[in-house]
Structure formats: structure tokens, C-alpha cells
Coordinates of C-alpha atoms (C1' of nucleotides) in Angstrom, one line a residue:
Chain A
M196 CA 9.8 40.8 -7.0
G197 CA 12.4 39.6 -4.2
K198 CA 10.3 37.0 -2.7
Q199 CA 10.1 35.1 -6.2
A200 CA 13.6 35.5 -6.6
D201 CA 13.7 33.4 -3.2
I202 CA 11.6 30.9 -4.6
S203 CA 13.6 30.8 -7.9
R204 CA 16.5 30.2 -5.6
L205 CA 14.9 27.3 -3.8
L206 CA 13.4 25.9 -7.0
I207 CA 17.0 25.6 -8.8
N208 CA 18.2 23.4 -6.0
L209 CA 15.4 21.2 -6.4
P210 CA 16.7 17.6 -8.6
L211 CA 13.4 17.9 -10.7
F212 CA 14.5 21.4 -11.8
Q213 CA 18.0 20.9 -12.3
Q214 CA 18.4 21.4 -15.6
L215 CA 15.9 24.2 -16.6
R216 CA 16.9 27.1 -18.2
D217 CA 17.0 30.8 -16.2
D218 CA 13.8 31.9 -18.1
E219 CA 11.9 28.5 -17.5
I220 CA 12.5 28.8 -14.0
S221 CA 11.2 32.0 -13.7
N222 CA 8.6 31.1 -15.5
L223 CA 7.8 28.3 -13.0
A224 CA 8.3 31.0 -10.2
A225 CA 5.6 33.1 -11.7
G226 CA 3.2 30.3 -10.8
T227 CA 4.1 30.0 -7.4
R228 CA 3.6 31.1 -4.0
E229 CA 4.7 30.3 -0.5
I230 CA 2.5 28.7 2.3
G231 CA 3.0 29.0 6.1
L232 CA 1.6 26.2 8.1
S233 CA 1.7 25.6 12.1
K234 CA 1.9 22.6 13.5
G235 CA -1.2 20.2 13.1
Q236 CA -2.7 22.5 10.6
I237 CA -4.4 20.8 7.7
L238 CA -3.3 22.0 4.1
F239 CA -6.3 20.2 2.1
Q240 CA -8.6 17.5 2.6
K241 CA -9.0 14.4 1.1
G242 CA -10.9 14.9 -1.8
A243 CA -9.8 18.2 -2.4
P244 CA -9.1 18.8 -6.8
L245 CA -5.1 20.0 -7.0
E246 CA -4.0 22.6 -9.5
G247 CA -0.5 22.3 -8.6
F248 CA 1.6 20.8 -6.2
Y249 CA 3.8 21.5 -3.4
V250 CA 7.6 21.5 -2.4
V251 CA 8.7 21.5 1.5
V252 CA 10.8 24.0 2.5
Y253 CA 11.4 23.3 5.9
G254 CA 9.0 21.6 8.6
Q255 CA 7.1 18.2 7.7
M256 CA 4.0 17.2 6.2
K257 CA 2.0 14.2 6.2
L258 CA -0.1 12.9 3.8
A259 CA -2.8 10.4 5.4
F260 CA -6.8 9.1 5.0
S261 CA -9.0 8.3 7.8
S262 CA -11.4 5.8 8.0
L263 CA -15.2 6.3 8.8
Q264 CA -14.3 5.4 12.2
G265 CA -12.0 8.1 12.7
H266 CA -8.6 6.1 12.5
E267 CA -6.3 7.4 10.3
K268 CA -3.2 6.1 8.3
V269 CA -0.2 7.8 7.2
V270 CA 0.8 7.4 3.6
S271 CA 3.7 9.3 3.7
I272 CA 5.8 11.8 5.5
V273 CA 6.9 14.5 3.2
D274 CA 10.6 16.3 4.3
P275 CA 12.2 19.4 3.4
G276 CA 13.6 19.5 -0.5
H277 CA 10.7 16.9 -1.3
S278 CA 7.5 17.5 -2.8
F279 CA 3.7 16.2 -3.1
G280 CA 0.8 16.1 -4.7
E281 CA 2.1 16.1 -8.6
A282 CA 0.3 12.6 -9.6
V283 CA -3.0 14.3 -8.4
M284 CA -2.3 17.5 -10.5
F285 CA -1.6 15.3 -13.5
M286 CA -4.8 13.0 -13.3
E287 CA -8.0 15.3 -12.8
K288 CA -9.4 13.6 -10.2
P289 CA -9.7 14.5 -6.3
C290 CA -6.8 13.7 -3.9
P291 CA -7.0 10.7 -2.5
V292 CA -5.5 11.8 1.0
F293 CA -5.3 14.7 3.3
A294 CA -2.4 16.7 4.1
Q295 CA -1.4 18.0 7.5
A296 CA 1.5 19.6 8.8
L297 CA 3.7 17.5 11.6
A298 CA 5.3 21.0 12.5
D299 CA 5.5 24.3 11.8
T300 CA 6.2 24.3 7.8
R301 CA 6.8 26.3 4.8
L302 CA 5.7 25.1 1.4
V303 CA 6.4 26.4 -2.2
Y304 CA 3.0 26.2 -4.3
I305 CA 3.8 25.5 -8.0
A306 CA 0.9 25.9 -10.4
K307 CA 0.3 23.5 -13.0
Q308 CA 0.6 25.6 -15.7
G309 CA 4.5 26.4 -15.5
I310 CA 5.0 22.6 -15.0
F311 CA 3.1 22.0 -18.4
A312 CA 4.9 24.9 -20.1
A313 CA 8.2 23.2 -19.1
I314 CA 7.1 19.7 -20.1
D315 CA 6.5 21.5 -23.6
H316 CA 9.5 23.2 -23.7
D317 CA 12.2 20.4 -22.4
S318 CA 11.5 16.9 -23.0
A319 CA 14.3 16.2 -20.6
F320 CA 12.3 17.4 -17.8
A321 CA 9.2 15.5 -18.7
R322 CA 11.4 12.7 -18.4
R323 CA 12.3 13.6 -14.8
M324 CA 9.1 14.0 -14.0
L325 CA 8.0 10.5 -15.6
A326 CA 11.0 9.2 -13.8
G327 CA 9.9 11.0 -10.2
L328 CA 6.3 9.6 -10.8
S329 CA 7.8 6.2 -11.1
M330 CA 10.1 6.4 -8.2
R331 CA 6.8 7.0 -6.2
L332 CA 4.9 4.2 -7.7
H333 CA 8.0 1.9 -7.1
S334 CA 8.1 3.0 -3.3
L335 CA 4.3 2.5 -3.0
I336 CA 4.6 -1.2 -4.6
Q337 CA 7.4 -2.1 -1.6
D338 CA 4.8 -0.8 0.7
V339 CA 2.2 -3.0 -0.6
E340 CA 4.8 -5.7 -0.3
G341 CA 5.5 -5.1 3.2
Y342 CA 1.8 -4.9 4.3
S343 CA 1.0 -7.8 2.1
L344 CA 3.9 -10.4 3.3
H345 CA 5.6 -9.0 6.3
T346 CA 4.9 -9.3 9.7
S347 CA 4.7 -6.0 12.1
T348 CA 8.2 -6.7 13.1
Q349 CA 9.7 -7.1 9.5
R350 CA 8.1 -3.8 8.4
V351 CA 9.6 -2.2 11.4
I352 CA 13.2 -3.8 10.5
G353 CA 12.7 -2.6 6.7
F354 CA 12.0 1.0 7.9
L355 CA 14.8 1.1 10.3
L356 CA 17.1 -0.4 7.8
Q357 CA 16.2 2.2 5.2
L358 CA 16.4 4.9 7.5
A359 CA 20.0 3.3 8.2
G360 CA 21.0 3.1 4.8
A361 CA 20.8 6.7 4.5
S362 CA 23.1 7.5 6.7
T363 CA 26.9 6.6 6.6
H364 CA 27.2 2.8 6.8
H365 CA 29.8 1.8 9.2
S366 CA 27.9 -0.1 12.4
P367 CA 26.8 0.8 14.6
V368 CA 24.2 3.4 12.3
E369 CA 22.8 5.8 14.7
F370 CA 20.1 8.1 13.7
E371 CA 16.9 9.4 15.1
L372 CA 13.3 8.7 14.1
P373 CA 11.9 11.3 11.8
A374 CA 8.4 11.5 13.5
S375 CA 6.8 10.8 16.6
K376 CA 6.2 7.2 17.3
H377 CA 2.7 7.7 16.9
V378 CA 3.2 8.6 13.2
I379 CA 5.7 6.1 12.5
A380 CA 3.5 3.4 13.5
S381 CA 0.6 4.4 11.6
R382 CA 3.0 4.9 8.3
L383 CA 3.8 1.2 8.9
N384 CA 0.5 0.5 9.5
L385 CA 0.3 -0.9 13.3
T386 CA -0.6 0.5 16.4
P387 CA 1.9 2.5 18.4
E388 CA 1.7 -0.5 21.2
T389 CA 2.9 -2.9 18.5
L390 CA 5.7 -0.5 17.6
S391 CA 6.7 -0.2 20.9
R392 CA 6.8 -3.8 21.4
A393 CA 8.5 -4.5 18.3
L394 CA 11.3 -2.3 19.2
H395 CA 11.7 -3.6 22.5
S396 CA 12.1 -7.2 21.1
L397 CA 14.9 -6.2 18.8
S398 CA 16.5 -4.4 21.4
E399 CA 16.2 -7.5 23.6
A400 CA 17.3 -9.6 20.9
G401 CA 20.7 -7.0 20.9
L402 CA 19.9 -6.1 17.2
I403 CA 19.1 -2.3 18.1
R404 CA 19.4 0.2 21.0
V405 CA 16.6 2.7 21.7
N406 CA 16.6 5.9 23.7
G407 CA 13.5 8.0 22.9
K408 CA 13.5 8.6 19.3
R409 CA 17.6 8.1 19.0
I410 CA 18.1 4.6 17.4
S411 CA 21.2 2.5 17.2
V412 CA 21.5 -0.2 14.7
L413 CA 24.2 -2.4 15.8
D414 CA 24.3 -5.0 13.3
T415 CA 22.7 -4.3 9.8
T416 CA 23.3 -7.8 8.3
R417 CA 21.7 -9.7 11.4
L418 CA 18.8 -7.3 11.5
S419 CA 17.6 -7.7 8.0
Q420 CA 17.5 -11.7 8.3
F421 CA 15.7 -11.5 11.8
G422 CA 12.7 -13.6 11.7
S423 CA 13.4 -15.0 8.1
T424 CA 14.5 -18.3 9.4
P425 CA 12.9 -21.7 8.2
Y426 CA 12.1 -22.5 11.4
P427 CA 9.7 -20.3 13.7
P428 CA 11.8 -18.0 15.8
C429 CA 12.4 -19.4 19.4
A430 CA 11.2 -15.9 20.8
K431 CA 12.1 -15.9 24.5
E432 CA 9.2 -17.8 26.3
N433 CA 7.0 -16.3 28.8
Chain B
M160 CA 6.7 -6.0 -43.0
G161 CA 3.0 -7.0 -42.5
K162 CA 3.3 -7.7 -39.1
Q163 CA 4.7 -4.4 -38.1
A164 CA 1.7 -2.9 -39.8
D165 CA -0.4 -5.3 -38.0
I166 CA 1.1 -3.9 -35.0
S167 CA 0.8 -0.4 -36.0
R168 CA -2.9 -1.0 -36.3
L169 CA -2.9 -2.4 -32.7
L170 CA -1.1 0.7 -31.2
I171 CA -3.2 3.0 -32.8
N172 CA -6.3 1.9 -30.9
L173 CA -4.7 2.3 -27.5
P174 CA -5.8 5.2 -25.6
L175 CA -2.1 6.3 -25.2
F176 CA -1.4 6.4 -28.6
Q177 CA -4.3 8.1 -30.0
Q178 CA -3.1 11.2 -31.2
L179 CA 0.2 10.5 -32.2
R180 CA 0.9 11.1 -35.9
D181 CA 1.5 8.3 -38.4
D182 CA 5.1 8.5 -38.4
E183 CA 5.5 8.6 -34.8
I184 CA 3.1 5.3 -34.9
S185 CA 5.4 3.5 -37.3
N186 CA 8.5 4.9 -35.6
L187 CA 7.3 3.2 -32.3
A188 CA 6.5 0.2 -34.1
A189 CA 9.9 -0.2 -35.3
G190 CA 10.9 -0.7 -31.6
T191 CA 8.3 -3.5 -31.2
R192 CA 8.1 -7.4 -31.3
E193 CA 5.2 -9.4 -30.6
I194 CA 5.4 -12.2 -27.9
G195 CA 3.0 -15.1 -27.2
L196 CA 2.8 -16.9 -23.9
S197 CA 1.0 -20.1 -23.1
K198 CA -0.8 -20.0 -19.8
G199 CA 1.4 -20.3 -16.6
Q200 CA 4.7 -19.1 -18.5
I201 CA 6.7 -16.2 -16.7
L202 CA 7.5 -13.3 -18.6
F203 CA 10.3 -11.7 -16.4
Q204 CA 11.2 -12.2 -12.9
K205 CA 11.2 -9.9 -10.2
G206 CA 14.6 -7.8 -10.2
A207 CA 14.9 -8.1 -14.1
P208 CA 15.4 -4.7 -15.8
L209 CA 12.8 -3.5 -18.4
E210 CA 14.3 -1.6 -21.7
G211 CA 10.6 -1.1 -22.4
F212 CA 7.0 -2.0 -21.8
Y213 CA 4.2 -4.3 -22.6
V214 CA 0.8 -4.3 -23.9
V215 CA -1.7 -7.0 -23.6
V216 CA -3.3 -8.0 -27.1
Y217 CA -5.2 -10.6 -25.6
G218 CA -5.1 -13.0 -22.9
Q219 CA -4.3 -12.1 -19.1
M220 CA -1.2 -11.4 -17.4
K221 CA -0.6 -11.2 -13.8
L222 CA 1.9 -8.9 -11.8
A223 CA 3.0 -10.3 -8.2
F224 CA 5.8 -10.9 -5.8
S225 CA 6.5 -13.6 -3.8
S226 CA 7.8 -13.9 0.0
L227 CA 10.8 -15.9 0.8
Q228 CA 8.4 -18.5 2.0
G229 CA 7.0 -19.0 -1.2
H230 CA 3.7 -17.2 -0.5
E231 CA 2.6 -15.1 -3.6
K232 CA 0.9 -11.7 -3.8
V233 CA -0.7 -10.6 -6.8
V234 CA -0.4 -6.9 -7.2
S235 CA -2.0 -6.3 -10.5
I236 CA -4.2 -8.0 -13.0
V237 CA -3.8 -7.0 -16.8
D238 CA -6.2 -7.5 -19.3
P239 CA -6.2 -7.0 -23.1
G240 CA -5.9 -3.1 -24.2
H241 CA -3.8 -2.6 -20.8
S242 CA 0.0 -2.3 -20.7
F243 CA 2.4 -2.7 -17.8
G244 CA 5.8 -2.0 -16.9
E245 CA 6.1 1.6 -18.0
A246 CA 7.0 2.7 -14.6
V247 CA 9.6 0.3 -14.3
M248 CA 11.3 1.4 -18.0
F249 CA 11.4 5.2 -16.7
M250 CA 13.2 4.9 -13.6
E251 CA 16.7 2.6 -13.9
K252 CA 15.8 0.2 -11.6
P253 CA 14.7 -3.9 -11.3
C254 CA 11.5 -4.6 -11.7
P255 CA 9.8 -5.1 -8.0
V256 CA 7.4 -7.6 -9.2
F257 CA 7.3 -10.8 -11.7
A258 CA 5.0 -11.0 -14.3
Q259 CA 3.3 -14.3 -15.4
A260 CA 0.6 -15.5 -17.9
L261 CA -2.6 -16.4 -16.3
A262 CA -3.9 -17.7 -19.7
D263 CA -2.2 -18.1 -23.3
T264 CA -1.8 -14.7 -23.9
R265 CA -0.3 -12.3 -26.8
L266 CA 2.0 -9.3 -25.8
V267 CA 3.3 -6.4 -27.9
Y268 CA 6.7 -5.1 -26.4
I269 CA 7.3 -1.6 -26.9
A270 CA 11.5 -0.4 -26.6
K271 CA 11.7 2.8 -24.6
Q272 CA 13.5 4.6 -27.3
G273 CA 10.3 4.7 -29.3
I274 CA 8.7 5.9 -26.5
F275 CA 11.1 8.7 -25.8
A276 CA 11.3 9.6 -29.2
A277 CA 7.7 10.4 -29.0
I278 CA 7.7 12.2 -25.9
D279 CA 10.3 14.7 -27.4
H280 CA 8.2 15.3 -30.4
D281 CA 5.0 15.3 -28.9
S282 CA 4.4 16.9 -25.5
A283 CA 0.8 15.8 -25.2
F284 CA 1.9 12.4 -25.4
A285 CA 4.4 13.1 -22.2
R286 CA 1.3 14.4 -20.7
R287 CA -0.9 11.4 -21.2
M288 CA 2.2 9.3 -20.2
L289 CA 2.0 11.5 -17.0
A290 CA -1.5 11.1 -16.2
G291 CA -1.2 7.4 -17.1
L292 CA 0.9 6.9 -14.3
S293 CA -0.9 9.5 -11.9
M294 CA -3.9 6.8 -12.7
R295 CA -1.5 4.0 -11.6
L296 CA -0.2 5.6 -8.6
H297 CA -3.9 6.6 -7.7
S298 CA -5.4 3.1 -7.9
L299 CA -2.4 1.9 -5.8
I300 CA -3.2 4.0 -2.9
Q301 CA -6.5 2.9 -3.3
D302 CA -5.0 -0.8 -2.5
V303 CA -3.1 0.8 0.2
E304 CA -6.4 2.5 1.7
G305 CA -8.1 -0.6 1.5
Y306 CA -5.5 -3.0 3.0
S307 CA -5.0 -0.6 6.0
L308 CA -8.4 0.3 6.8
H309 CA -10.9 -2.2 5.7
T310 CA -11.9 -5.3 6.8
S311 CA -11.6 -8.4 4.4
T312 CA -15.5 -8.6 3.5
Q313 CA -15.1 -4.9 2.9
R314 CA -12.5 -5.6 0.3
V315 CA -14.3 -7.8 -1.4
I316 CA -17.3 -5.5 -1.4
G317 CA -15.1 -2.5 -2.8
F318 CA -13.9 -5.0 -5.4
L319 CA -17.7 -6.7 -6.4
L320 CA -18.6 -2.9 -6.9
Q321 CA -15.9 -1.8 -8.9
L322 CA -16.8 -4.8 -11.4
A323 CA -20.5 -4.0 -11.2
G324 CA -20.0 -0.4 -11.8
A325 CA -17.8 -1.4 -14.9
S326 CA -21.0 -3.1 -16.2
T327 CA -24.3 -1.2 -16.7
H328 CA -25.9 -0.4 -13.8
H329 CA -29.4 -1.3 -13.6
S330 CA -30.2 -3.8 -10.6
P331 CA -29.4 -6.7 -10.5
V332 CA -25.8 -6.1 -12.1
E333 CA -24.6 -9.3 -13.3
F334 CA -20.8 -10.4 -14.6
E335 CA -18.2 -12.5 -14.2
L336 CA -15.1 -12.9 -12.3
P337 CA -12.1 -12.0 -14.0
A338 CA -9.9 -14.7 -12.6
S339 CA -9.8 -17.8 -10.9
K340 CA -10.9 -17.1 -7.3
H341 CA -7.5 -17.9 -6.0
V342 CA -5.9 -15.2 -8.1
I343 CA -8.5 -12.9 -7.1
A344 CA -8.2 -13.7 -3.3
S345 CA -4.2 -13.0 -3.5
R346 CA -5.2 -9.5 -5.4
L347 CA -7.3 -8.7 -2.5
N348 CA -4.9 -9.9 0.2
L349 CA -6.8 -12.7 1.4
T350 CA -6.6 -16.6 1.4
P351 CA -9.3 -18.5 -1.1
E352 CA -10.8 -19.5 2.4
T353 CA -11.3 -16.2 3.2
L354 CA -12.3 -15.0 0.1
S355 CA -15.0 -17.9 0.0
R356 CA -16.5 -17.3 2.9
A357 CA -16.7 -13.4 2.6
L358 CA -18.8 -14.2 -0.8
H359 CA -21.1 -16.9 1.1
S360 CA -22.0 -14.3 3.8
L361 CA -22.8 -11.9 1.5
S362 CA -24.8 -14.1 -0.7
E363 CA -26.7 -15.3 2.9
A364 CA -27.2 -11.5 3.5
G365 CA -29.2 -11.7 0.5
L366 CA -26.7 -8.9 -1.1
I367 CA -25.5 -10.9 -4.0
R368 CA -26.0 -14.6 -5.8
V369 CA -22.9 -16.5 -6.7
N370 CA -22.7 -19.1 -9.3
G371 CA -19.1 -20.5 -9.9
K372 CA -17.4 -17.3 -11.4
R373 CA -21.0 -15.5 -12.4
I374 CA -21.7 -13.0 -9.8
S375 CA -25.3 -11.0 -9.6
V376 CA -25.1 -8.1 -7.2
L377 CA -28.8 -7.5 -6.1
D378 CA -28.7 -4.3 -4.3
T379 CA -25.4 -2.2 -5.0
T380 CA -26.4 0.6 -2.3
R381 CA -27.1 -1.8 0.4
L382 CA -23.8 -3.6 -0.5
S383 CA -21.9 -0.5 -0.5
Q384 CA -23.0 0.3 3.3
F385 CA -22.6 -3.4 4.5
G386 CA -20.5 -3.3 7.8
S387 CA -20.3 0.3 8.0
T388 CA -20.5 2.0 11.8
P389 CA -24.1 2.0 13.3
Y390 CA -22.8 5.5 14.5
P391 CA -21.5 8.3 12.4
P392 CA -17.9 9.6 13.2
C393 CA -18.0 11.8 15.9
A394 CA -15.3 14.1 14.0
K395 CA -13.1 16.0 16.5
E396 CA -12.0 19.3 15.1
N397 CA -8.8 21.1 15.2
Chain C
dC19 C1' -13.9 -44.5 -14.6
dG20 C1' -11.0 -42.6 -11.6
dC21 C1' -8.1 -38.8 -11.0
dC22 C1' -6.7 -34.0 -10.4
dC23 C1' -8.0 -29.1 -9.4
dG24 C1' -10.7 -25.8 -7.8
dC25 C1' -13.6 -24.7 -4.6
dT26 C1' -16.1 -25.1 -0.2
dT27 C1' -16.4 -25.7 4.9
dG28 C1' -15.1 -26.9 9.8
dA29 C1' -11.9 -26.5 13.3
dT30 C1' -7.8 -24.7 15.8
dC31 C1' -4.4 -21.2 16.2
dG32 C1' -1.6 -16.5 16.1
dT33 C1' -1.0 -12.2 15.5
dC34 C1' -2.2 -8.0 16.1
dA35 C1' -5.7 -4.6 17.7
dT36 C1' -8.0 -3.2 21.4
dC37 C1' -8.8 -2.0 26.4
dA38 C1' -6.6 -0.6 30.6
dA39 C1' -2.9 1.1 33.3
dG40 C1' 1.3 2.9 34.7
dG41 C1' 5.9 5.6 34.1
dG42 C1' 8.7 9.2 32.4
dC43 C1' 9.7 13.8 30.9
dG44 C1' 8.9 18.7 29.7
dG45 C1' 6.0 22.8 30.9
dT46 C1' 3.7 25.7 33.7
dG47 C1' 2.6 27.7 37.7
dG48 C1' 2.8 27.9 42.7
Chain D
dC35 C1' 12.8 24.2 43.5
dC36 C1' 9.3 21.6 43.5
dA37 C1' 4.3 19.7 42.7
dC38 C1' 1.0 19.4 39.1
dC39 C1' -0.6 18.1 34.8
dG40 C1' -0.7 16.8 30.0
dC41 C1' 1.4 14.0 26.4
dC42 C1' 4.0 10.5 24.7
dC43 C1' 5.3 5.9 25.6
dT44 C1' 5.4 1.4 27.4
dT45 C1' 3.5 -2.7 29.5
dG46 C1' 0.0 -6.4 30.6
dA47 C1' -4.3 -8.9 29.7
dT48 C1' -7.8 -9.9 26.6
dG49 C1' -9.8 -10.8 22.1
dA50 C1' -11.3 -11.1 17.2
dC51 C1' -10.0 -11.6 12.6
dG52 C1' -8.0 -13.9 9.3
dA53 C1' -4.3 -17.6 8.5
dT54 C1' -3.7 -22.2 8.6
dC55 C1' -4.5 -26.9 8.7
dA56 C1' -7.7 -30.7 7.3
dA57 C1' -11.3 -32.8 5.0
dG58 C1' -15.3 -33.3 1.7
dC59 C1' -17.3 -31.8 -2.8
dG60 C1' -18.0 -31.4 -7.6
dG61 C1' -17.0 -31.2 -12.3
dG62 C1' -14.0 -31.7 -16.4
dC63 C1' -11.1 -34.2 -18.8
dG64 C1' -7.9 -37.7 -20.0

DNA sequence: CGCCCGCTTGATCGTCATCAAGGGCGGTGG
DNA sequence: CCACCGCCCTTGATGACGATCAAGCGGGCG
């Protein structure tokens, strides 16, 4: 049906599926369905088993877990064109996080059977899948590195540089924060208050300029070195 | 030659290679070499590109990164029968961590060409590879969860329970710490001092007994609840 | 025997979370 | 058009947890 044709067109444009043959694509599309979520809606809870994975068409998803005390920690923000849930699909275990829409969002769900078939037919696809998971692992390790041996401000800097790097790199680089500060703070494992203070101090140091969620990075190189001095940074004293 | 035959025997016993045909195994073995490391020796530095991955035959490896200030953080401890470096092999990126032997260690290095061939011939192998990476991802996410929303003592408890769970589960469970306290502390993202104090307080609470690196967990259930909230979370809906 | 190393114990300090107000902005309704 | 309210963000004050600094201890080994 027409809906499936739409989905096929979507899938074709994903890097992951780039080199699949048409029949493999339609095979895949056969095991898919579209899902609409309104802002705040929960797709699945922590502990759910996944029989497939999801691609974001438009909108924005967050993956997070919450502590017994009700606090929650955002692990990942998933933007259009990206996917989530593959790893859980491949191991037969409950999902370690829950998924919630940060905005009205449209997803495509892809059942694992189609993926497994594609793996069987096309080893290059399997390799792309492996490379994709490896990239996830890599960025997760970078997160761990950040939590372990960077201060809060350094994590904020790293985050800003990452965003800045994504856009064209002539100074000053300007961009918009990809989510509310509350969500970003959680993603960086700090409180909104601390994020606010960090942005403020970077701002005062003349390294960035903040206007709502619009950020201008004035000096990327100096920003990347902030706080890495052998001597304690002579922060402005009270 | 005989050496390769030895390696073949080793590889056959790895879960990952369990169902490969003999010729695939020998194919694999052709792209391998053995590596001996003495305690403290570094296998590769952070930033190195990997053209294959490693399996620990005996001894013990640690994967870690170090901050500019010289502090280091252990990401993973790899025991005999386990492997590391696959993820880096699949993406073409520099390795985010360095690898060092914690004891005199023997490794088998497996070149990626053999792995890629196995993926091409045997899609079940590809799936096992995917499942393996997924498991890594899963445990890394659990680490992140630990760092984010558990206190130091809770992380220690989690670690102990994991070790206890690995052995037979009649109380009291007794086992030996898998590495020096210094290394374990780093693995848990805390200082040796803090680890020492945490073990001490658990000991005083009558939950465990410590004698050097021998640990007895006296009451697993009570241990697992230590420090959790007196009040259940008042989950707020929608 | 004495030294070194891994671990423990104690005292202090810094960073960041927490608690508590206050401001800005958009939406809604008068 | 303005008043009001809610939400998000900011700003300030305080406190707790864990890192750091500094000894002390025991045990293995040259």
C-alpha cells in the first residue's frame, strides 16, 4: 500500500540502509509500522523487551532512566534521521532505559525479522550494523570519560564544541541548543542550576554568548582549553 | 604449524566462535598471532587504530583512559576467555582507551580480515558479533546509570552483588576481589580511600566481611537494599 | 632487617546538589 | 491592551558527599 511506499522512501535515505537492494528494502518495509507520539508521551518503559527498533522521522525522542527517588537521567537525545533500540533488539534482554517524546514525534518501527533477513543476504549490511553499534559504544565511552574525569564546566564545554563542530566552523559559530536546558543538563549529568552557572561563567569569560537557547561560540580554541591550565583557574573571586 | 593449531583450539572454545566450521576457524587462526605481556606493560595507547581485536588467554588486562592531569580511570577489566577491541575494529576510528596488562598476560590477536570473512560466510556469526557488541553497550549503560544516580557506596554494593551473583548463591557467598583495590576503585569511579571506607561501613553494618581481598557477603538481600529510600517513590503520572 | 607498596584512617577542602526566591516571557482571559 | 498565571530559567545561600592531603600500619621481599 501507499503507506509502505512512503516508508520505503524514508528507509532508503537512512545511511544504514543505503546499499540494500530494492527487494530487501521492501522486505524491510513489510515489517514496519508508523507510530505517532505527542509531546511527553512514553513509547516504552524501562524493562520492556524490544522486538525491533525505531527511526525518528520528525520530532525528538529522549532515552533515560529514573532512580528510585524519581530523579531521571537522560542518556540520549534522538533527532530525526537517527535510530534507537537496535542494541536491545540484538540481545534478548529488557531495555535498560525508557523512551519518551520531547515533542510531537513520528517514528518508524522496524521489526527485527526484516533486519535479520537483511543481515543474512547482505554481509555489507551486517558490517554497517556492526559499525553503527560500535559508534554507539564509542560515544557512550566518551560519556563515561566525561563523567569520570571532567568537571561540570568541562562537560558543558565539550557539549558546546560538539554542537559547534556540527555546523560550519568559521568563528563565531552560532547554533541553537537542541533541547530545553533542563533536558540538556540531565544529559550532561548535572542540575539545571549548575548548567546555568556554567554557561554564565563561560559567558563572562568572553568565550560564548548566550541568548535563550541561541549560543554563539566566540573562540573555539580558547574554549576548548578553558580550565585545562596547570594552575587553578583564577576564577573571578567574590 | 603447531602454534596455529594451539590457537585454533583456543578459539574453538570461545563462545563467539562456537559454531564456526573448521575451515573458518583455521581461516581465522591464519590471521592471528600470540602476544605475551608482562605485568604493567602497555599493549596500545589511547588513539591507536586497531586492525583486529584481542582475546585474553591468561592473565588480566585493563582498559582505561587518563586525564591531562595524569589521573586515570579504568573502564574495563578483561579476564581470560574474554575479548576487547572489537568495537574499535569495526569503526575506523582511533581507540578511545589504552590497554595495559595487570599481570603477566598472554593474548591472541585476531586480524579483522578473518572476522570479516566469517561474517560474510556465516550470518549467524554476524548475529553473535552483534549480540556481543550489544551486551557491551548494555553494561556500559549500566555503568552510566551507576555513575549518574548511585552514591559511592551503592556502586560498591552493586559491584559486590555482581561478583556474588557470579558464584553459587547460598549465603554467605564468599569470593575474591578480581583485582587490586586501587584498580577496582578506579573501575567504580572512586578513590581507594573512599572504597576502603565504603567496605568498612558495610562491614560495620554486618552486611559483609572483609579479609584482604577475600569478601564474604553475609546477607545479599539486605545488602541490595542498603541505603535505598525509606519512602517509596510517589510516581507522578502523565 | 629495613624498605617499599598496598591499604587504611583521619582531617580538611571543593565542587556540585539542594533549597529557596526572584525574573522574564508567552499564553490566556478579562 | 493589559493583567494574570505558569513555566523555564536564573541567582543566591547552604550543605553533603567524596576528593585530596597526610600519616600510620602491616606484610612481602630483597
